[in-house]
Each structure stands twice: as structure tokens, then as C-alpha cells.
CSV table of C-alpha atoms and ligand atoms in Angstrom, one decimal:
chain,number,residue,atom,x,y,z
A,8,UNK,CA,20.2,8.0,9.6
A,9,UNK,CA,22.5,6.1,7.2
A,10,UNK,CA,24.3,7.3,4.1
A,11,UNK,CA,23.4,5.6,0.9
A,12,UNK,CA,25.5,5.0,-2.3
A,13,UNK,CA,23.4,4.1,-5.3
A,14,UNK,CA,25.8,2.4,-7.7
A,15,UNK,CA,24.0,2.5,-11.1
A,16,UNK,CA,21.2,5.1,-10.5
A,17,UNK,CA,19.0,4.2,-13.4
A,18,UNK,CA,15.2,4.0,-13.8
A,19,UNK,CA,14.4,1.8,-10.8
A,20,UNK,CA,17.1,2.9,-8.4
A,21,UNK,CA,16.3,6.5,-9.4
A,22,UNK,CA,12.7,6.0,-8.5
A,23,UNK,CA,13.8,4.6,-5.1
A,24,UNK,CA,16.0,7.7,-4.5
A,25,UNK,CA,13.2,10.0,-5.5
A,26,UNK,CA,10.9,8.2,-3.0
A,27,UNK,CA,13.5,8.3,-0.2
A,28,UNK,CA,13.9,12.0,-0.7
A,29,UNK,CA,10.1,12.6,-0.7
A,30,UNK,CA,10.0,10.7,2.6
A,31,UNK,CA,12.4,13.1,4.1
A,32,UNK,CA,15.7,11.3,3.6
A,33,UNK,CA,18.4,14.0,3.4
A,34,UNK,CA,19.8,14.5,-0.1
A,35,UNK,CA,23.2,15.1,1.5
A,36,UNK,CA,23.2,11.5,2.6
A,37,UNK,CA,22.9,10.1,-0.9
A,38,UNK,CA,25.5,9.7,-3.6
A,39,UNK,CA,24.5,8.3,-7.0
A,40,UNK,CA,26.7,6.9,-9.8
A,41,UNK,CA,26.1,6.5,-13.5
A,42,UNK,CA,28.4,6.1,-16.4
A,43,UNK,CA,27.4,8.9,-18.7
A,44,UNK,CA,28.0,12.5,-17.7
A,45,UNK,CA,24.7,13.5,-19.2
A,46,UNK,CA,22.9,11.0,-17.0
A,47,UNK,CA,24.8,12.2,-13.9
A,48,UNK,CA,23.8,15.8,-14.6
A,49,UNK,CA,20.1,14.7,-14.9
A,50,UNK,CA,20.3,12.9,-11.6
A,51,UNK,CA,21.9,15.9,-9.9
A,52,UNK,CA,19.2,18.2,-11.4
A,53,UNK,CA,16.3,15.9,-10.7
A,54,UNK,CA,17.2,14.9,-7.1
A,55,UNK,CA,19.8,17.4,-5.8
A,56,UNK,CA,22.1,14.6,-4.7
A,57,UNK,CA,25.8,14.3,-5.3
A,58,UNK,CA,26.9,12.2,-8.3
A,59,UNK,CA,30.1,10.6,-9.4
A,60,UNK,CA,31.4,8.1,-11.9
A,61,UNK,CA,33.7,6.7,-9.3
A,62,UNK,CA,31.8,3.7,-7.8
A,63,UNK,CA,34.6,2.9,-5.4
A,64,UNK,CA,34.7,6.3,-3.9
A,65,UNK,CA,30.9,6.3,-3.5
A,66,UNK,CA,30.9,2.8,-2.0
A,67,UNK,CA,33.7,3.6,0.5
A,68,UNK,CA,31.7,6.6,1.8
A,69,UNK,CA,28.3,4.8,2.5
A,70,UNK,CA,26.7,2.8,5.2
A,71,UNK,CA,24.3,1.3,2.7
A,72,UNK,CA,25.4,0.4,-0.8
A,73,UNK,CA,22.5,-0.1,-3.3
A,74,UNK,CA,23.4,-2.1,-6.4
A,75,UNK,CA,21.1,-0.6,-9.1
A,76,UNK,CA,22.7,-1.9,-12.3
A,77,UNK,CA,21.2,-4.6,-14.7
A,78,UNK,CA,21.4,-8.1,-13.4
A,79,UNK,CA,24.2,-9.2,-15.7
A,80,UNK,CA,26.4,-6.4,-14.3
A,81,UNK,CA,25.5,-6.6,-10.6
A,82,UNK,CA,28.1,-9.1,-9.3
A,83,UNK,CA,30.9,-7.4,-11.2
A,84,UNK,CA,29.9,-4.0,-9.8
A,85,UNK,CA,30.0,-5.4,-6.2
A,86,UNK,CA,33.3,-7.2,-6.7
A,87,UNK,CA,34.8,-4.0,-8.0
A,88,UNK,CA,34.0,-2.1,-4.7
A,89,UNK,CA,34.1,-4.9,-2.2
A,90,UNK,CA,37.6,-4.1,-0.8
A,91,UNK,CA,36.7,-0.5,0.0
A,92,UNK,CA,33.4,-1.0,1.8
A,93,UNK,CA,33.2,0.3,5.4
A,94,UNK,CA,33.1,-2.4,8.1
A,95,UNK,CA,29.5,-3.5,8.5
A,96,UNK,CA,28.3,-1.6,5.4
A,97,UNK,CA,25.0,-3.1,4.2
A,98,UNK,CA,24.7,-4.4,0.6
A,99,UNK,CA,21.3,-4.1,-1.0
A,100,UNK,CA,20.7,-5.5,-4.5
A,101,UNK,CA,17.7,-4.9,-6.6
A,102,UNK,CA,19.0,-7.0,-9.5
A,103,UNK,CA,16.5,-9.7,-10.5
A,104,UNK,CA,17.9,-13.2,-10.3
A,105,UNK,CA,21.2,-12.4,-8.7
A,106,UNK,CA,21.3,-14.6,-5.6
A,107,UNK,CA,22.6,-13.8,-2.1
A,108,UNK,CA,25.4,-16.4,-2.6
A,109,UNK,CA,26.5,-14.7,-5.9
A,110,UNK,CA,26.6,-11.4,-4.1
A,111,UNK,CA,28.5,-12.9,-1.1
A,112,UNK,CA,31.0,-14.5,-3.6
A,113,UNK,CA,31.5,-11.0,-5.2
A,114,UNK,CA,32.3,-9.7,-1.7
A,115,UNK,CA,35.2,-12.2,-1.6
A,116,UNK,CA,34.3,-13.6,1.8
A,117,UNK,CA,34.1,-10.2,3.5
A,118,UNK,CA,31.4,-10.1,6.1
A,119,UNK,CA,28.7,-7.7,5.1
A,120,UNK,CA,24.9,-8.0,5.6
A,121,UNK,CA,23.4,-8.7,2.1
A,122,UNK,CA,19.8,-8.0,1.3
A,123,UNK,CA,17.9,-8.7,-1.9
A,124,UNK,CA,15.1,-6.2,-2.6
A,125,UNK,CA,12.7,-6.4,-5.6
A,126,UNK,CA,10.8,-3.2,-6.1
A,127,UNK,CA,8.1,-2.4,-8.7
A,128,UNK,CA,7.3,0.6,-10.7
A,129,UNK,CA,4.4,2.1,-8.6
A,130,UNK,CA,7.3,3.3,-6.3
A,131,UNK,CA,7.2,6.3,-8.7
A,132,UNK,CA,3.9,7.3,-7.1
A,133,UNK,CA,4.7,6.3,-3.5
A,134,UNK,CA,2.8,3.0,-3.9
A,135,UNK,CA,5.7,0.6,-4.5
A,136,UNK,CA,5.8,-3.0,-3.4
A,137,UNK,CA,9.2,-4.2,-2.1
A,138,UNK,CA,10.1,-7.9,-1.7
A,139,UNK,CA,12.8,-8.1,1.0
A,140,UNK,CA,15.0,-11.2,1.3
A,141,UNK,CA,17.8,-10.9,3.8
A,142,UNK,CA,20.8,-13.2,4.0
A,143,UNK,CA,20.9,-15.3,7.2
A,144,UNK,CA,22.5,-13.1,9.8
A,145,UNK,CA,21.3,-9.8,8.1
A,146,UNK,CA,18.2,-9.5,10.1
A,147,UNK,CA,19.2,-6.2,11.9
A,148,UNK,CA,20.2,-4.7,8.5
A,149,UNK,CA,16.9,-5.9,7.0
A,150,UNK,CA,15.1,-3.9,9.8
A,151,UNK,CA,17.0,-0.8,8.8
A,152,UNK,CA,16.2,-1.2,5.2
A,153,UNK,CA,12.5,-1.9,5.9
A,154,UNK,CA,12.3,1.3,7.9
A,155,UNK,CA,13.8,3.2,4.9
A,156,UNK,CA,11.4,1.6,2.4
A,157,UNK,CA,8.2,1.6,4.3
A,158,UNK,CA,7.3,5.2,3.5
A,159,UNK,CA,7.7,4.3,-0.2
A,160,UNK,CA,5.0,1.6,-0.2
A,161,UNK,CA,4.5,-1.9,1.0
A,162,UNK,CA,7.4,-4.1,2.2
A,163,UNK,CA,6.9,-7.9,2.3
A,164,UNK,CA,9.7,-10.2,3.6
A,165,UNK,CA,10.1,-13.6,2.1
A,166,UNK,CA,12.9,-16.2,2.3
A,167,UNK,CA,15.2,-16.1,-0.6
A,168,UNK,CA,13.8,-19.4,-1.9
A,169,UNK,CA,10.6,-17.5,-2.7
A,170,UNK,CA,12.2,-14.3,-4.0
A,171,UNK,CA,11.8,-15.2,-7.7
A,172,UNK,CA,8.2,-16.4,-7.3
A,173,UNK,CA,7.4,-13.2,-5.4
A,174,UNK,CA,9.1,-11.2,-8.2
A,175,UNK,CA,6.6,-12.9,-10.6
A,176,UNK,CA,3.7,-11.6,-8.4
A,177,UNK,CA,4.7,-8.0,-7.6
A,178,UNK,CA,8.0,-7.2,-9.5
A,179,UNK,CA,6.4,-7.8,-12.9
A,180,UNK,CA,2.8,-7.6,-11.6
A,181,UNK,CA,2.2,-4.0,-12.8
A,182,UNK,CA,2.6,-5.2,-16.4
A,183,UNK,CA,-0.2,-7.8,-16.0
A,184,UNK,CA,-2.5,-5.1,-14.5
A,185,UNK,CA,-1.7,-2.7,-17.3
A,186,UNK,CA,-2.5,-5.5,-19.8
A,187,UNK,CA,-5.8,-6.2,-18.2
A,188,UNK,CA,-6.5,-2.4,-18.1
A,189,UNK,CA,-5.7,-2.1,-21.8
A,190,UNK,CA,-8.0,-5.1,-22.7
A,191,UNK,CA,-10.9,-3.6,-20.6
A,192,UNK,CA,-10.5,-0.2,-22.2
A,193,UNK,CA,-10.3,-1.7,-25.7
A,194,UNK,CA,-13.4,-3.8,-25.1
A,195,UNK,CA,-15.3,-0.7,-23.9
A,196,UNK,CA,-14.2,1.2,-26.9
A,197,UNK,CA,-15.3,-1.7,-29.2
A,198,UNK,CA,-18.8,-1.4,-27.6
A,199,UNK,CA,-18.9,2.3,-28.4
A,200,UNK,CA,-17.7,4.0,-25.2
A,201,UNK,CA,-15.3,6.9,-26.1
A,202,UNK,CA,-11.7,6.1,-25.2
A,203,UNK,CA,-11.3,8.8,-22.5
A,204,UNK,CA,-14.4,7.6,-20.6
A,205,UNK,CA,-13.5,3.9,-21.1
A,206,UNK,CA,-10.0,4.7,-19.7
A,207,UNK,CA,-11.4,6.7,-16.7
A,208,UNK,CA,-13.9,3.9,-15.9
A,209,UNK,CA,-11.2,1.3,-16.0
A,210,UNK,CA,-8.6,3.1,-13.9
A,211,UNK,CA,-11.2,4.0,-11.3
A,212,UNK,CA,-12.5,0.4,-11.2
A,213,UNK,CA,-9.0,-1.1,-10.8
A,214,UNK,CA,-8.0,1.4,-8.1
A,215,UNK,CA,-11.3,1.1,-6.2
A,216,UNK,CA,-11.2,-2.7,-6.3
A,217,UNK,CA,-7.7,-2.7,-5.0
A,218,UNK,CA,-8.7,-0.4,-2.2
A,219,UNK,CA,-11.7,-2.5,-1.4
A,220,UNK,CA,-9.6,-5.7,-1.2
A,221,UNK,CA,-7.0,-3.9,1.0
A,222,UNK,CA,-9.5,-2.4,3.4
A,223,UNK,CA,-12.2,-5.0,3.7
A,224,UNK,CA,-10.0,-7.9,4.6
A,225,UNK,CA,-12.2,-10.2,2.5
A,226,UNK,CA,-10.9,-12.9,0.2
A,227,UNK,CA,-11.2,-11.7,-3.4
A,228,UNK,CA,-13.6,-14.6,-4.1
A,229,UNK,CA,-16.0,-13.2,-1.5
A,230,UNK,CA,-15.9,-9.8,-3.0
A,231,UNK,CA,-16.4,-11.2,-6.5
A,232,UNK,CA,-19.4,-13.2,-5.3
A,233,UNK,CA,-20.9,-10.0,-3.9
A,234,UNK,CA,-21.1,-8.5,-7.4
A,235,UNK,CA,-22.2,-11.7,-9.1
A,236,UNK,CA,-26.0,-12.2,-9.1
A,237,UNK,CA,-27.0,-15.7,-10.1
A,238,UNK,CA,-27.7,-15.8,-13.8
A,239,UNK,CA,-26.8,-12.1,-14.1
A,240,UNK,CA,-24.6,-10.0,-16.3
A,241,UNK,CA,-21.4,-10.3,-14.2
A,242,UNK,CA,-21.8,-14.1,-14.1
A,243,UNK,CA,-22.0,-14.0,-17.9
A,244,UNK,CA,-18.7,-12.1,-18.2
A,245,UNK,CA,-17.0,-14.3,-15.6
A,246,UNK,CA,-18.1,-17.4,-17.5
A,247,UNK,CA,-16.4,-16.1,-20.6
A,248,UNK,CA,-13.2,-15.3,-18.7
A,249,UNK,CA,-13.1,-18.8,-17.1
A,250,UNK,CA,-13.9,-20.6,-20.3
A,251,UNK,CA,-11.0,-18.7,-22.0
A,252,UNK,CA,-8.7,-20.0,-19.3
A,253,UNK,CA,-7.8,-16.8,-17.4
A,254,UNK,CA,-6.7,-18.6,-14.2
A,255,UNK,CA,-4.6,-21.1,-16.1
A,256,UNK,CA,-3.1,-18.3,-18.2
A,257,UNK,CA,-2.1,-16.4,-15.0
A,258,UNK,CA,-0.7,-19.5,-13.3
A,259,UNK,CA,1.5,-20.4,-16.3
A,260,UNK,CA,2.5,-16.7,-16.9
A,261,UNK,CA,3.7,-16.3,-13.3
A,262,UNK,CA,5.6,-19.6,-13.4
A,263,UNK,CA,7.3,-18.5,-16.7
A,264,UNK,CA,8.2,-15.1,-15.1
A,265,UNK,CA,9.6,-16.8,-12.0
A,266,UNK,CA,11.8,-19.1,-14.0
A,267,UNK,CA,13.0,-16.4,-16.3
A,268,UNK,CA,13.8,-14.1,-13.3
A,269,UNK,CA,15.8,-16.8,-11.7
A,270,UNK,CA,18.0,-17.1,-14.8
A,271,UNK,CA,18.6,-13.3,-15.2
A,272,UNK,CA,21.6,-13.1,-12.9
A,273,UNK,CA,23.4,-15.8,-14.9
A,274,UNK,CA,23.1,-13.9,-18.3
A,275,UNK,CA,25.7,-11.8,-20.0
A,276,UNK,CA,24.9,-8.4,-21.5
A,277,UNK,CA,22.3,-8.8,-24.2
A,278,UNK,CA,23.6,-8.8,-27.7
A,279,UNK,CA,23.9,-5.3,-29.2
A,280,UNK,CA,23.8,-3.6,-25.8
A,281,UNK,CA,26.6,-1.1,-25.8
A,282,UNK,CA,28.0,0.8,-22.8
A,283,UNK,CA,25.5,3.7,-23.3
A,284,UNK,CA,22.8,1.7,-25.0
A,285,UNK,CA,21.1,-0.3,-22.2
A,286,UNK,CA,17.5,-0.9,-23.0
A,287,UNK,CA,15.0,0.8,-20.5
A,288,UNK,CA,12.4,-1.8,-19.6
A,289,UNK,CA,9.4,-1.5,-17.4
A,290,UNK,CA,10.0,-4.6,-15.3
A,291,UNK,CA,12.7,-6.4,-13.4
A,292,UNK,CA,14.2,-7.1,-16.8
B,318,NAP,N1,12.7,-1.4,-14.1
B,318,NAP,C1,11.9,-2.1,-13.2
B,318,NAP,O1,10.7,-2.1,-13.2
B,318,NAP,C2,12.6,-3.0,-12.2
B,318,NAP,C3,11.9,-3.6,-11.3
B,318,NAP,C4,12.5,-4.4,-10.3
B,318,NAP,C5,13.9,-4.5,-10.4
B,318,NAP,N2,14.6,-3.9,-11.3
B,318,NAP,C6,16.1,-4.1,-11.3
B,318,NAP,O2,16.7,-2.8,-11.3
B,318,NAP,C7,17.9,-3.0,-12.0
B,318,NAP,C8,18.1,-1.8,-12.9
B,318,NAP,O3,17.1,-1.9,-13.9
B,318,NAP,P1,16.7,-0.5,-14.6
B,318,NAP,O4,15.5,-0.8,-15.5
B,318,NAP,O5,16.6,0.6,-13.6
B,318,NAP,O6,18.0,-0.3,-15.6
B,318,NAP,P2,18.6,1.1,-16.1
B,318,NAP,O7,17.7,2.2,-16.1
B,318,NAP,O8,19.4,0.8,-17.3
B,318,NAP,O9,19.7,1.5,-14.9
B,318,NAP,C9,21.0,1.0,-14.8
B,318,NAP,C10,21.9,2.1,-14.5
B,318,NAP,O10,23.2,1.6,-14.2
B,318,NAP,C11,24.1,2.5,-14.7
B,318,NAP,N3,25.4,1.8,-14.8
B,318,NAP,C12,25.7,0.7,-15.6
B,318,NAP,N4,26.9,0.4,-15.4
B,318,NAP,C13,27.5,1.2,-14.5
B,318,NAP,C14,28.8,1.4,-14.0
B,318,NAP,N5,29.8,0.6,-14.3
B,318,NAP,N6,29.0,2.4,-13.1
B,318,NAP,C15,28.0,3.3,-12.8
B,318,NAP,N7,26.7,3.1,-13.3
B,318,NAP,C16,26.5,2.1,-14.1
B,318,NAP,C17,23.6,3.0,-16.0
B,318,NAP,O11,24.2,4.3,-16.2
B,318,NAP,P3,24.2,5.0,-17.6
B,318,NAP,O12,22.7,5.4,-17.8
B,318,NAP,O13,25.0,6.2,-17.4
B,318,NAP,O14,24.7,4.0,-18.6
B,318,NAP,C18,22.1,3.0,-15.7
B,318,NAP,O15,21.7,4.3,-15.3
B,318,NAP,C19,18.0,-4.3,-12.7
B,318,NAP,O16,18.9,-5.2,-12.0
B,318,NAP,C20,16.5,-4.9,-12.5
B,318,NAP,O17,16.5,-6.3,-12.3
B,318,NAP,C21,14.0,-3.1,-12.2
């Protein structure tokens, strides 16, 4: 089993730590860093792992170094610890838009396996989706990371050239599903269904449909066809969705997300974001 240093154990990295511990990873093999003492106390209380503000000490101790800070801070964080990494230590970055070559530059030419990972928020309930993009030559390390992440959800490997596009599908994907859920619930309420029942119906429908897609092996179009009688009620609903451009909206939305994600690693700290005041978002950024 490897030791893991989580440099910047915020919302997403914390969810990964929580999942690793639930899967049986020993708390003694994790050290987490954060800037604020209050935050470190919370991490220690929530997870029972060691914490420190000393990123260099944490990085020097670990076999795997997980960079968990915001994208604009990721390369600087890695550059600050590069000279103390153990030989062969694996660098894993969850920072959206920060490329393998940027991370390798931050390592100053030192030879460490580098892997980009893009998680999503359902990791909090053990149903995360992880996009894995290893640097060329980091295949063995990618195998180790895959084994660690598999108990936390689904791991899908893509070449780095597709990492941002994949981020648009699964990294930000939960937000689209939550929007669809909100719209279905509100539509139900508008037709007179009490909100609790509309909510229960919607959540069960989304969960059941996902399960059906996952287990049947059928293309979604086939499953959709199976609930669409000619000239029937579902057909009337789908006709409205298509005529309001739902497919085009998703296509343009995901392209916009991919392009924005690709630019995140090049951005500086957002205006007005102070040392302790980082915004907590619900997506890659
Ligand atoms: N949230 C998501 O759904 C999601 C999904 C996919 C990927 N990601 C990626 O996850 C990364 C983090 O996002 P997040 O939403 O989890 O942000 P976050 O909650 O703000 O976490 C960042 C953490 O980094 C810590 N930190 C910042 N500078 C540090 C330093 N110099 N030394 C030690 N710790 C430091 C902060 O500590 P303090 O709290 O003490 O300031 C904070 O806890 C981003 O790169 C993002 O692209 C997020």
C-alpha cells in the first residue's frame, strides 16, 4: 500500500480522502495539508488523518502526491515541493485545465510519473467518475492509481488530448443532471404535484434510468424508443424537447465547458479571492 500526501485538501480532495478511507485505505498512510488551522482541525476530526501546513514535509514523506488546490495554484504548489519528492513518487493532479506538460515543467525536469485525474462530486456517495490521463511512461503508476480509485466509483482512462472534453461530460456532468432534475420537479409542481412527491418521483426516475442504461447494455435511443408509443404521451413530450433544441443545447454547452476547462490552468487567482476566501464551487471550477 502507498502513502499519500494530499496537498490542498479542500472540497474535492477531501471527498477523495473520505472515499479512500471508506474503501479501507489506512488513515495512517494519509497526510493532508491546508492553509488555515481551522480547516486542518476539521480535516483531522472528520477523517482522522494527520495534517500539516508544511507542504514540503508532507510531499517528502509520500509515495503519491495529490495536488488538490485550485487550478491557478497547482503548478506553483508542485514547483514548491518538486525538489523534496521521493525518487519515483507519483504526482496526481485533479486541477482542471492544468496540463501534464505544465506539471512536468513545475517538476523542473525531475522524472516522476504524472497523472491527471478529473473526479466528480458523486464521489461523496461512493459513485464518483474519475477521468484518468497518464503521462506517456506513467502507465504502471496509472495502474496503481486506478486500483486506489476503483472502489470510489468508475474510472475511465482517456488520452490527455480528450481530458478536457471528458471533463465536460463527467466532471461538470452532475450540474447538468441537477438542472434537468430541478426543471422536472418544477414542471411537476406547476402541474399541481406537491414538491416532495415531485422530487421523489424525479430522483427515482433519474436513478432508475441510469441503472437501466448501465445494466441493459442498450443504446439510450433504444431504451427511449421502448417508452415512446407512436402518437403517445411520451412522444408529445419528446417532440417539445427536440423542438426547443435540447440536443443542440447540450452539444454547445459541453463544448463551452471543454473550452473553459482547458483555459483554467492558465488563469490567475480570481479577483477578490484572498488567502482564506476561495470560493467553494460544485464543479471542476
Ligand atoms: N469541486 C469539484 O466538483 C471538482 C471537480 C473536479 C475537479 N476539481 C478540482 O479540484 C481542485 C480543488 O477544487 P475544490 O473545489 O476542492 O477547491 P477548495 O475546496 O477551495 O480546495 C482547495 C484547498 O486547497 C487548500 N490550499 C490552497 N493553497 C494551499 C497551500 N498553499 N497549502 C496548503 N493548502 C492550500 C485550501 O486550504 P484552506 O481551506 O485552508 O484555504 C483549500 O482547502 C481544483 O483544481 C478543481 O479543478 C473540483
